[in-house]
CSV table of C-alpha atoms and ligand atoms in Angstrom, one decimal:
chain,number,residue,atom,x,y,z
I,1,MET,CA,-32.4,-65.0,-53.9
I,2,ASN,CA,-29.7,-63.6,-50.7
I,3,TYR,CA,-30.5,-65.4,-47.6
I,4,ASN,CA,-27.6,-64.0,-45.7
I,5,LYS,CA,-29.4,-61.5,-45.9
I,6,ILE,CA,-32.8,-61.8,-44.7
I,7,PHE,CA,-30.7,-63.9,-41.9
I,8,GLN,CA,-28.5,-61.2,-40.8
I,9,ASN,CA,-31.1,-57.9,-41.4
I,10,GLN,CA,-33.3,-59.6,-38.9
I,11,LEU,CA,-30.2,-60.8,-36.5
I,12,ASN,CA,-29.0,-56.5,-36.9
I,13,GLU,CA,-33.0,-55.4,-35.9
I,14,PHE,CA,-32.8,-57.6,-33.6
I,15,LYS,CA,-29.7,-56.7,-31.9
I,16,SER,CA,-29.8,-53.2,-32.9
I,17,LYS,CA,-33.1,-53.3,-30.0
I,18,GLY,CA,-30.5,-55.0,-27.5
I,19,PHE,CA,-31.7,-58.2,-27.2
I,20,ASN,CA,-28.6,-59.4,-28.5
I,21,ARG,CA,-27.8,-62.0,-27.1
I,22,THR,CA,-24.0,-63.3,-25.5
I,23,PHE,CA,-23.1,-67.3,-24.0
I,24,THR,CA,-20.8,-66.5,-20.4
I,25,PRO,CA,-18.8,-70.0,-20.5
I,26,ILE,CA,-18.5,-71.6,-16.7
I,27,TYR,CA,-16.8,-74.1,-14.6
I,28,ARG,CA,-19.8,-74.7,-12.1
I,29,TYR,CA,-17.2,-76.8,-10.2
I,30,GLN,CA,-18.2,-79.6,-7.6
I,31,ASP,CA,-16.0,-79.0,-5.0
I,32,THR,CA,-16.3,-75.2,-5.0
I,33,PHE,CA,-19.5,-74.1,-5.9
I,34,PRO,CA,-21.6,-71.6,-6.5
I,35,PHE,CA,-18.1,-70.4,-6.6
I,36,THR,CA,-16.5,-71.0,-10.5
I,37,LYS,CA,-14.1,-69.7,-12.0
I,38,ILE,CA,-15.2,-68.6,-16.3
I,39,ASP,CA,-13.7,-66.6,-19.0
I,40,LEU,CA,-10.1,-67.4,-18.1
I,41,PRO,CA,-8.0,-66.3,-20.9
I,42,ASN,CA,-5.6,-69.0,-19.3
I,43,GLU,CA,-6.6,-72.5,-19.9
I,44,GLU,CA,-3.9,-74.0,-17.6
I,45,LEU,CA,-5.0,-71.9,-14.4
I,46,LEU,CA,-8.9,-73.2,-15.7
I,47,LYS,CA,-7.0,-76.4,-15.5
I,48,THR,CA,-6.3,-76.8,-12.3
I,49,LYS,CA,-9.0,-74.5,-10.4
I,50,ILE,CA,-6.7,-72.2,-8.4
I,51,ASN,CA,-8.5,-70.0,-6.5
I,52,PRO,CA,-12.4,-70.0,-7.9
I,53,ASP,CA,-13.8,-67.1,-7.2
I,54,THR,CA,-17.2,-66.1,-9.0
I,55,THR,CA,-19.6,-66.8,-7.3
I,56,ILE,CA,-22.6,-67.6,-9.0
I,57,TRP,CA,-26.4,-66.9,-8.6
I,58,CYS,CA,-28.4,-67.9,-11.0
I,59,SER,CA,-28.2,-71.5,-11.9
I,60,ASN,CA,-31.4,-73.6,-12.1
I,61,ASP,CA,-29.7,-76.5,-10.5
I,62,TYR,CA,-32.0,-75.6,-6.6
I,63,LEU,CA,-30.8,-78.3,-5.0
I,64,ASN,CA,-27.6,-78.5,-6.2
I,65,MET,CA,-28.2,-82.5,-7.3
I,66,SER,CA,-25.9,-81.9,-9.9
I,67,HIS,CA,-22.9,-82.1,-7.5
I,68,ASN,CA,-24.8,-85.1,-5.2
I,69,PRO,CA,-22.1,-87.5,-5.3
I,70,GLN,CA,-24.7,-90.5,-5.2
I,71,VAL,CA,-26.2,-89.2,-8.8
I,72,ILE,CA,-22.3,-89.1,-10.2
I,73,ASP,CA,-21.2,-92.8,-9.0
I,74,THR,CA,-25.0,-94.4,-9.7
I,75,MET,CA,-24.1,-92.6,-13.5
I,76,ILE,CA,-20.6,-93.4,-14.0
I,77,ASN,CA,-21.3,-97.2,-13.0
I,78,VAL,CA,-24.0,-97.7,-15.9
I,79,ILE,CA,-22.0,-96.1,-18.6
I,80,LYS,CA,-19.6,-98.7,-17.2
I,81,GLU,CA,-21.8,-101.5,-17.1
I,82,VAL,CA,-24.3,-100.3,-20.1
I,83,GLY,CA,-22.3,-97.2,-22.1
I,84,THR,CA,-23.5,-94.1,-23.1
I,85,GLY,CA,-25.7,-94.0,-25.9
I,86,SER,CA,-29.4,-95.7,-25.6
I,87,GLY,CA,-28.7,-96.6,-29.0
I,88,GLY,CA,-32.6,-96.0,-30.2
I,89,THR,CA,-35.4,-94.9,-29.9
I,90,ARG,CA,-38.0,-95.9,-27.2
I,91,ASN,CA,-40.0,-98.3,-30.2
I,92,ILE,CA,-36.1,-99.3,-32.1
I,93,SER,CA,-34.9,-100.6,-28.8
I,94,GLY,CA,-34.5,-97.2,-26.5
I,95,THR,CA,-36.1,-98.4,-23.9
I,96,THR,CA,-33.2,-99.9,-21.8
I,97,PRO,CA,-34.7,-101.6,-17.6
I,98,TYR,CA,-33.2,-97.7,-16.0
I,99,HIS,CA,-36.0,-95.2,-18.3
I,100,ASP,CA,-38.5,-98.1,-17.3
I,101,GLN,CA,-38.2,-97.5,-13.7
I,102,LEU,CA,-37.9,-93.9,-14.0
I,103,GLU,CA,-41.1,-93.5,-15.1
I,104,LYS,CA,-42.1,-96.4,-12.2
I,105,LYS,CA,-40.0,-93.8,-9.8
I,106,LEU,CA,-42.3,-90.5,-11.0
I,107,ALA,CA,-45.8,-92.0,-10.9
I,108,GLU,CA,-45.5,-92.8,-7.3
I,109,PHE,CA,-43.7,-90.0,-6.8
I,110,HIS,CA,-46.7,-88.1,-7.6
I,111,ILE,CA,-48.4,-90.7,-6.7
I,112,ARG,CA,-50.4,-90.7,-10.2
I,113,GLU,CA,-51.1,-94.2,-12.4
I,114,SER,CA,-48.5,-93.3,-14.4
I,115,ALA,CA,-46.0,-91.1,-16.1
I,116,LEU,CA,-44.0,-90.9,-19.4
I,117,ILE,CA,-39.9,-89.1,-19.7
I,118,PHE,CA,-39.3,-87.7,-23.3
I,119,THR,CA,-35.5,-85.8,-23.4
I,120,SER,CA,-37.0,-82.2,-21.8
I,121,ALA,CA,-39.0,-80.8,-20.4
I,122,TYR,CA,-39.5,-78.2,-22.9
I,123,VAL,CA,-40.3,-81.3,-25.5
I,124,ALA,CA,-42.4,-82.4,-23.0
I,125,ASN,CA,-44.7,-79.8,-23.5
I,126,GLN,CA,-44.7,-78.5,-27.1
I,127,THR,CA,-45.6,-82.7,-28.3
I,128,THR,CA,-48.1,-83.4,-25.3
I,129,LEU,CA,-50.0,-80.3,-26.1
I,130,ALA,CA,-49.5,-80.7,-29.9
I,131,THR,CA,-51.0,-84.2,-30.2
I,132,LEU,CA,-54.0,-83.5,-27.1
I,133,CYS,CA,-55.0,-80.9,-29.2
I,134,LYS,CA,-55.0,-81.7,-32.2
I,135,ARG,CA,-56.5,-85.0,-31.7
I,136,ILE,CA,-59.0,-83.8,-29.4
I,137,LYS,CA,-61.2,-82.2,-32.1
I,138,ASN,CA,-62.5,-78.7,-32.2
I,139,ILE,CA,-60.6,-78.6,-28.3
I,140,HIS,CA,-60.8,-74.6,-26.8
I,141,VAL,CA,-57.1,-73.9,-25.3
I,142,PHE,CA,-57.0,-71.6,-22.0
I,143,SER,CA,-53.5,-70.6,-21.7
I,144,ASP,CA,-51.9,-68.0,-19.1
I,145,GLN,CA,-50.7,-64.8,-21.0
I,146,LEU,CA,-46.9,-65.8,-19.8
I,147,ASN,CA,-46.9,-69.1,-20.5
I,148,HIS,CA,-43.2,-70.6,-20.8
I,149,ALA,CA,-42.4,-71.5,-25.0
I,150,SER,CA,-42.8,-74.2,-24.9
I,151,LEU,CA,-46.4,-74.6,-23.7
I,152,ILE,CA,-47.1,-72.1,-26.7
I,153,GLU,CA,-45.2,-73.8,-28.5
I,154,GLY,CA,-47.6,-76.8,-28.6
I,155,ILE,CA,-50.7,-75.1,-29.1
I,156,LYS,CA,-49.8,-73.4,-31.9
I,157,ASN,CA,-48.5,-76.5,-33.1
I,158,SER,CA,-51.7,-77.7,-32.8
I,159,ARG,CA,-53.9,-74.9,-34.4
I,160,ALA,CA,-55.7,-75.6,-32.1
I,161,ALA,CA,-58.3,-72.1,-30.5
I,162,CYS,CA,-56.4,-70.6,-28.5
I,163,SER,CA,-57.6,-67.8,-26.0
I,164,ILE,CA,-55.7,-66.3,-23.6
I,165,PHE,CA,-56.1,-64.8,-20.5
I,166,LYS,CA,-54.2,-62.6,-18.7
I,167,HIS,CA,-52.1,-64.1,-15.9
I,168,ASN,CA,-53.3,-65.9,-13.0
I,169,ASP,CA,-56.4,-63.7,-13.6
I,170,LEU,CA,-59.5,-66.2,-12.5
I,171,THR,CA,-61.8,-63.7,-13.6
I,172,HIS,CA,-60.7,-63.4,-17.2
I,173,LEU,CA,-59.2,-66.8,-17.5
I,174,GLU,CA,-64.1,-67.3,-16.5
I,175,SER,CA,-65.1,-65.0,-18.3
I,176,LEU,CA,-63.5,-66.6,-21.5
I,177,LEU,CA,-64.4,-70.1,-20.5
I,178,ALA,CA,-68.0,-68.7,-19.6
I,179,SER,CA,-68.1,-67.8,-23.7
I,180,GLN,CA,-67.3,-71.3,-25.3
I,181,ASN,CA,-70.7,-73.2,-25.1
I,182,ILE,CA,-70.2,-76.1,-22.0
I,183,SER,CA,-69.9,-79.3,-24.3
I,184,GLN,CA,-67.9,-77.7,-25.8
I,185,PRO,CA,-63.8,-80.0,-25.2
I,186,LYS,CA,-61.5,-77.0,-22.9
I,187,ILE,CA,-58.1,-77.2,-21.8
I,188,ILE,CA,-56.3,-74.7,-19.4
I,189,VAL,CA,-52.7,-74.7,-19.2
I,190,PHE,CA,-50.4,-73.0,-17.0
I,191,GLU,CA,-48.3,-73.4,-13.9
I,192,SER,CA,-47.6,-73.7,-10.2
I,193,LEU,CA,-44.7,-71.1,-10.9
I,194,TYR,CA,-43.8,-68.8,-12.6
I,195,SER,CA,-40.3,-68.2,-12.9
I,196,MET,CA,-39.5,-65.6,-13.9
I,197,ASP,CA,-42.0,-63.6,-11.5
I,198,GLY,CA,-40.8,-66.8,-8.4
I,199,THR,CA,-44.7,-66.6,-7.9
I,200,LYS,CA,-46.7,-68.7,-6.8
I,201,THR,CA,-50.3,-69.9,-8.7
I,202,ASP,CA,-53.5,-70.9,-6.7
I,203,ILE,CA,-54.4,-74.0,-8.4
I,204,LYS,CA,-57.4,-75.4,-6.1
I,205,GLU,CA,-59.5,-72.2,-7.7
I,206,TYR,CA,-58.3,-73.4,-11.5
I,207,ILE,CA,-59.6,-76.9,-11.1
I,208,LYS,CA,-63.4,-75.4,-9.7
I,209,LEU,CA,-62.7,-73.6,-13.2
I,210,ALA,CA,-62.0,-76.3,-14.8
I,211,LYS,CA,-64.7,-78.9,-13.6
I,212,LYS,CA,-67.6,-76.1,-13.6
I,213,TYR,CA,-66.7,-75.3,-17.7
I,214,ASN,CA,-66.0,-79.2,-18.1
I,215,ALA,CA,-62.4,-78.7,-19.0
I,216,LEU,CA,-58.9,-80.4,-19.2
I,217,THR,CA,-56.1,-78.8,-16.6
I,218,TYR,CA,-52.4,-79.0,-17.8
I,219,LEU,CA,-49.8,-78.2,-15.0
I,220,ASP,CA,-47.0,-76.9,-16.1
I,221,GLU,CA,-44.1,-77.2,-12.8
I,222,VAL,CA,-40.9,-77.3,-13.8
I,223,HIS,CA,-39.6,-74.8,-11.1
I,224,ALA,CA,-42.0,-76.6,-8.2
I,225,VAL,CA,-40.5,-80.2,-8.4
I,226,GLY,CA,-38.2,-81.1,-6.0
I,227,LEU,CA,-38.6,-78.1,-3.9
I,228,TYR,CA,-42.4,-77.6,-3.0
I,229,GLY,CA,-45.0,-80.2,-1.0
I,230,GLU,CA,-44.3,-82.8,0.6
I,231,GLY,CA,-41.1,-84.5,-0.3
I,232,GLY,CA,-40.8,-81.7,-3.3
I,233,ARG,CA,-44.1,-83.5,-5.2
I,234,GLY,CA,-45.0,-79.4,-6.2
I,235,VAL,CA,-46.9,-76.7,-5.8
I,236,ALA,CA,-50.9,-78.8,-6.3
I,237,GLN,CA,-49.1,-81.3,-4.1
I,238,GLU,CA,-48.3,-78.1,-1.0
I,239,GLN,CA,-52.0,-77.3,-2.3
I,240,GLY,CA,-53.9,-80.5,-2.0
I,241,VAL,CA,-54.8,-80.1,-5.3
I,242,SER,CA,-52.3,-83.6,-7.0
I,243,GLN,CA,-54.6,-85.9,-8.0
I,244,ASP,CA,-57.5,-83.5,-9.4
I,245,ILE,CA,-55.5,-82.2,-12.1
I,246,ASP,CA,-55.2,-84.2,-15.3
I,247,ILE,CA,-52.0,-83.5,-16.1
I,248,ILE,CA,-48.6,-82.6,-14.6
I,249,ASN,CA,-45.4,-81.6,-16.3
I,250,GLY,CA,-41.8,-81.7,-14.7
I,251,THR,CA,-38.2,-81.3,-15.2
I,252,LEU,CA,-35.5,-83.6,-14.6
I,253,ALA,CA,-33.4,-80.9,-15.1
I,254,LYS,CA,-33.9,-78.4,-12.4
I,255,GLY,CA,-35.2,-79.7,-8.5
I,256,PHE,CA,-33.6,-83.3,-9.0
I,257,GLY,CA,-29.9,-82.5,-11.8
I,258,GLN,CA,-29.9,-84.2,-14.6
I,259,ILE,CA,-31.9,-83.3,-18.0
I,260,GLY,CA,-35.1,-84.6,-19.4
I,261,GLY,CA,-38.8,-84.2,-18.5
I,262,TYR,CA,-41.8,-85.9,-18.2
I,263,ILE,CA,-45.7,-85.6,-17.5
I,264,VAL,CA,-47.8,-87.7,-15.1
I,265,ALA,CA,-51.2,-88.7,-15.9
I,266,ASN,CA,-54.0,-90.9,-15.4
I,267,SER,CA,-53.0,-94.3,-17.8
I,268,THR,CA,-55.1,-93.7,-20.6
I,269,ILE,CA,-53.6,-90.1,-21.4
I,270,ILE,CA,-50.5,-91.7,-20.6
I,271,ASN,CA,-50.5,-94.4,-23.0
I,272,PHE,CA,-52.6,-92.1,-25.6
I,273,ILE,CA,-49.6,-89.8,-25.4
I,274,ARG,CA,-47.4,-92.9,-25.5
I,275,SER,CA,-49.2,-94.1,-29.2
I,276,PHE,CA,-49.7,-90.8,-30.1
I,277,ALA,CA,-47.2,-88.2,-29.2
I,278,PRO,CA,-44.0,-87.2,-32.4
I,279,GLY,CA,-41.7,-85.9,-29.3
I,280,PHE,CA,-41.8,-88.2,-27.7
I,281,ILE,CA,-42.5,-91.8,-30.1
I,282,PHE,CA,-39.3,-90.1,-32.8
I,283,THR,CA,-36.6,-89.1,-31.4
I,284,THR,CA,-33.0,-91.1,-29.4
I,285,SER,CA,-34.6,-91.5,-26.2
I,286,MET,CA,-32.2,-90.1,-23.3
I,287,MET,CA,-29.3,-91.7,-21.5
I,288,PRO,CA,-29.4,-94.8,-20.1
I,289,SER,CA,-27.7,-92.6,-17.1
I,290,VAL,CA,-29.1,-90.1,-17.0
I,291,ALA,CA,-32.6,-92.0,-16.7
I,292,ALA,CA,-30.2,-94.2,-13.8
I,293,ALA,CA,-28.8,-90.9,-12.6
I,294,ALA,CA,-32.7,-89.6,-12.0
I,295,SER,CA,-33.6,-92.3,-10.5
I,296,LYS,CA,-31.1,-92.2,-7.8
I,297,SER,CA,-31.6,-87.6,-7.7
I,298,ILE,CA,-35.7,-87.6,-7.3
I,299,GLU,CA,-34.7,-90.4,-4.0
I,300,ILE,CA,-32.5,-89.0,-2.3
I,301,VAL,CA,-34.8,-85.3,-2.8
I,302,GLU,CA,-38.0,-86.4,-1.7
I,303,THR,CA,-35.9,-86.7,2.1
I,304,LEU,CA,-33.9,-83.2,1.8
I,305,ASP,CA,-36.8,-81.4,4.0
I,306,ASN,CA,-33.8,-79.3,5.8
I,307,GLU,CA,-32.5,-77.8,2.6
I,308,ARG,CA,-35.8,-76.8,1.5
I,309,ARG,CA,-36.6,-75.1,4.7
I,310,ASP,CA,-33.2,-73.8,4.5
I,311,ILE,CA,-33.7,-72.3,0.4
I,312,PHE,CA,-36.4,-70.8,2.3
I,313,ASN,CA,-35.1,-69.3,5.3
I,314,LYS,CA,-32.2,-67.7,3.1
I,315,ALA,CA,-34.7,-66.4,0.4
I,316,LYS,CA,-37.4,-64.9,3.5
I,317,TYR,CA,-33.6,-62.9,4.7
I,318,PHE,CA,-32.3,-61.9,2.0
I,319,ARG,CA,-35.2,-60.3,0.3
I,320,GLN,CA,-35.0,-58.4,4.1
I,321,LYS,CA,-31.6,-57.4,3.5
I,322,LEU,CA,-33.2,-56.2,-0.7
I,323,GLN,CA,-36.3,-54.0,1.3
I,324,LEU,CA,-33.9,-52.3,3.2
I,325,ALA,CA,-31.1,-51.6,1.2
I,326,ALA,CA,-34.7,-50.2,-1.0
I,327,ILE,CA,-33.6,-53.0,-4.1
I,328,PRO,CA,-36.1,-53.4,-6.6
I,329,PHE,CA,-37.7,-56.7,-6.3
I,330,ILE,CA,-40.5,-58.9,-6.7
I,331,ASP,CA,-41.5,-59.9,-3.6
I,332,SER,CA,-43.3,-64.4,-3.5
I,333,ASP,CA,-42.0,-67.2,-1.0
I,334,SER,CA,-40.4,-68.8,-2.9
I,335,HIS,CA,-37.1,-69.4,-3.6
I,336,ILE,CA,-36.9,-66.9,-7.3
I,337,VAL,CA,-35.6,-63.4,-6.8
I,338,PRO,CA,-35.9,-61.2,-9.0
I,339,ILE,CA,-34.2,-58.2,-9.4
I,340,LEU,CA,-35.4,-55.4,-11.4
I,341,SER,CA,-33.3,-53.5,-13.5
I,342,TYR,CA,-36.6,-52.7,-16.0
I,343,SER,CA,-34.2,-51.3,-18.6
I,344,THR,CA,-32.4,-54.3,-20.7
I,345,THR,CA,-29.5,-52.0,-21.3
I,346,LYS,CA,-29.6,-51.7,-17.3
I,347,ALA,CA,-30.1,-55.3,-17.4
I,348,LYS,CA,-27.1,-56.0,-19.6
I,349,LEU,CA,-25.3,-53.6,-17.6
I,350,TYR,CA,-25.4,-53.8,-13.6
I,351,SER,CA,-24.7,-57.8,-14.7
I,352,LYS,CA,-21.5,-56.8,-16.1
I,353,LEU,CA,-20.5,-54.7,-13.8
I,354,LEU,CA,-21.2,-56.8,-10.7
I,355,LEU,CA,-18.6,-59.6,-12.4
I,356,LYS,CA,-16.1,-57.8,-13.5
I,357,HIS,CA,-15.7,-55.6,-10.0
I,358,TYR,CA,-17.7,-57.8,-7.6
I,359,ASN,CA,-17.6,-61.3,-8.9
I,360,ILE,CA,-20.2,-62.6,-8.8
I,361,TYR,CA,-22.2,-64.0,-12.3
I,362,ILE,CA,-25.9,-63.6,-12.6
I,363,GLN,CA,-27.5,-63.5,-16.6
I,364,PRO,CA,-29.2,-60.6,-17.2
I,365,ILE,CA,-33.5,-62.1,-18.5
I,366,PHE,CA,-35.1,-60.0,-21.1
I,367,TYR,CA,-37.0,-59.6,-23.7
I,368,PRO,CA,-38.2,-61.2,-25.8
I,369,THR,CA,-37.7,-63.9,-22.0
I,370,VAL,CA,-39.8,-61.1,-20.1
I,371,PRO,CA,-41.7,-58.6,-21.1
I,372,LYS,CA,-41.1,-55.6,-22.9
I,373,ASP,CA,-39.1,-53.4,-19.9
I,374,THR,CA,-39.4,-55.2,-16.9
I,375,ALA,CA,-36.0,-56.9,-17.7
I,376,ARG,CA,-34.0,-58.7,-14.1
I,377,LEU,CA,-31.4,-60.1,-12.8
I,378,ARG,CA,-34.1,-63.6,-11.8
I,379,ILE,CA,-30.9,-65.0,-8.4
I,380,THR,CA,-31.7,-68.5,-7.7
I,381,ILE,CA,-30.6,-69.7,-4.1
I,382,THR,CA,-28.9,-73.3,-2.9
I,383,PRO,CA,-28.6,-75.1,-0.5
I,384,LYS,CA,-24.4,-74.4,-1.1
I,385,HIS,CA,-25.0,-70.5,-1.4
I,386,SER,CA,-24.4,-69.1,2.5
I,387,MET,CA,-25.9,-66.3,4.0
I,388,LYS,CA,-22.4,-65.0,4.0
I,389,ASP,CA,-22.3,-64.9,0.8
I,390,ILE,CA,-25.8,-63.4,0.6
I,391,ASP,CA,-24.6,-60.4,2.4
I,392,ILE,CA,-21.6,-59.8,-0.4
I,393,LEU,CA,-23.8,-60.1,-3.2
I,394,THR,CA,-27.0,-57.8,-1.1
I,395,ASN,CA,-24.0,-55.1,-0.7
I,396,ALA,CA,-22.8,-55.1,-4.2
I,397,LEU,CA,-26.7,-54.7,-5.4
I,398,LYS,CA,-26.4,-51.8,-2.7
I,399,THR,CA,-24.0,-50.1,-3.8
I,400,LEU,CA,-25.4,-50.6,-8.2
I,401,PHE,CA,-28.4,-49.2,-7.6
I,402,SER,CA,-27.7,-46.0,-4.9
I,403,SER,CA,-26.2,-44.1,-7.7
I,404,GLU,CA,-28.6,-41.3,-8.9
I,405,PHE,CA,-28.3,-42.5,-12.6
I,406,LYS,CA,-29.8,-45.2,-11.0
I,407,LYS,CA,-32.2,-44.0,-9.0
I,408,GLU,CA,-33.7,-42.0,-11.5
I,409,GLU,CA,-34.8,-45.3,-12.9
I,410,ILE,CA,-36.1,-47.1,-9.7
I,411,ARG,CA,-38.5,-43.8,-9.1
I,412,SER,CA,-39.8,-43.7,-12.6
I,413,SER,CA,-40.8,-47.0,-12.3
I,414,ASN,CA,-43.8,-47.9,-12.2
I,415,HIS,CA,-44.1,-52.0,-11.6
I,416,ASN,CA,-45.5,-53.6,-9.1
I,417,GLN,CA,-42.7,-53.3,-6.6
I,418,VAL,CA,-41.2,-53.9,-2.8
I,419,ALA,CA,-39.8,-51.4,-1.9
Y,501,PLP,C1,-41.8,-73.4,-16.9
Y,501,PLP,C2,-41.0,-74.3,-17.7
Y,501,PLP,N1,-41.7,-75.3,-18.5
Y,501,PLP,C3,-40.7,-76.3,-19.5
Y,501,PLP,C4,-39.2,-75.4,-19.7
Y,501,PLP,C5,-38.3,-76.4,-20.6
Y,501,PLP,O1,-37.7,-77.4,-19.0
Y,501,PLP,P1,-36.1,-78.7,-19.6
Y,501,PLP,O2,-35.7,-77.3,-19.8
Y,501,PLP,O3,-36.3,-79.2,-19.3
Y,501,PLP,O4,-37.2,-78.7,-21.1
Y,501,PLP,C6,-38.7,-74.1,-19.0
Y,501,PLP,C7,-37.3,-73.8,-19.0
Y,501,PLP,O5,-36.8,-73.3,-18.1
Y,501,PLP,C8,-39.7,-73.7,-18.2
Y,501,PLP,O6,-39.4,-72.5,-18.2
């Protein structure tokens, strides 16, 4: 058996469809962000940080918390005190006061009984859903069509029966719920902010359906925590329904700028996952310094109302400019602005041209991350991007999109677009 040939054939097929991925090494300098250096051939230049001149527009460090001086000091101090690694799983010497404090902080932040931390939000989703859906006999899962891979993996891994409803389509969801016996256990799995579109979910309608059909609710707030709701508590809190969701999932890696993930729920559910989820139990716990930095970051993020307002004002300004320039984008009131190129080839080309001619770095997003023929440049605006930076970006995009080649594509597209 030639195993390598099997691997190579699949890679060739993937590449021939244009889905090959390349990763760009970036130095996200703390003192100059969003300006930085990428892909410099000269190592010496890189070290001396001369003239960072490339603007990054696609970071998920939404509030620049990975560069926050207080968070950095906290992390360094804890490393000096207790070292780098945690030294074990949570069960075997890998629980420190920093882990406990972070779980307490998260429960308080979401005003819930308990919280549980994981090494990433991917792991949190995957292992929580797999565990729940394996252990509740006969449970039927209802999952949004655009749910993140970590949610899908968790559901699939459990082998529970699953119905996929059309994205944010409550009528479709209700018809699927109604087709199951009312006494059968059920769980609705969805996200509060779909990050590739930047659109929010009307959570209270899901809760109404969950109550009517006797279903649990599992809400991924990964792209929302830190940014929406009072103190950044998320979209469910913003909509006044946070306490009605059974399990909320979040990340420490985006709005809070560190790494790791978590769930919050009542203490029985948290104890259940803590006791039975392999992805929680059988892995080394996060670095104590990361746990401490995450607690510090949450404490600061709660106070960042001005930064949140600033991001939304800038995003609104950017959308207005895009509309005036007839550049197709997906409209919303969030901090994420996806510019549509539709074809993967064009998304890659635009990304390349932006870097080459304008020193602008935006990673192209394409299948399988988003559905086929909906490739895009996903732009995220942080407090450190200025209005002037937005003007420069819009002008560059305008030049790209105004060539005949691109106009033709905009005309031929039938995607739901503004402009
Ligand atoms: C909706 C959603 N859930 C979960 C995750 C996983 O988060 P993490 O990066 O903390 O693993 C992501 C990652 O981007 C995501 O987009």
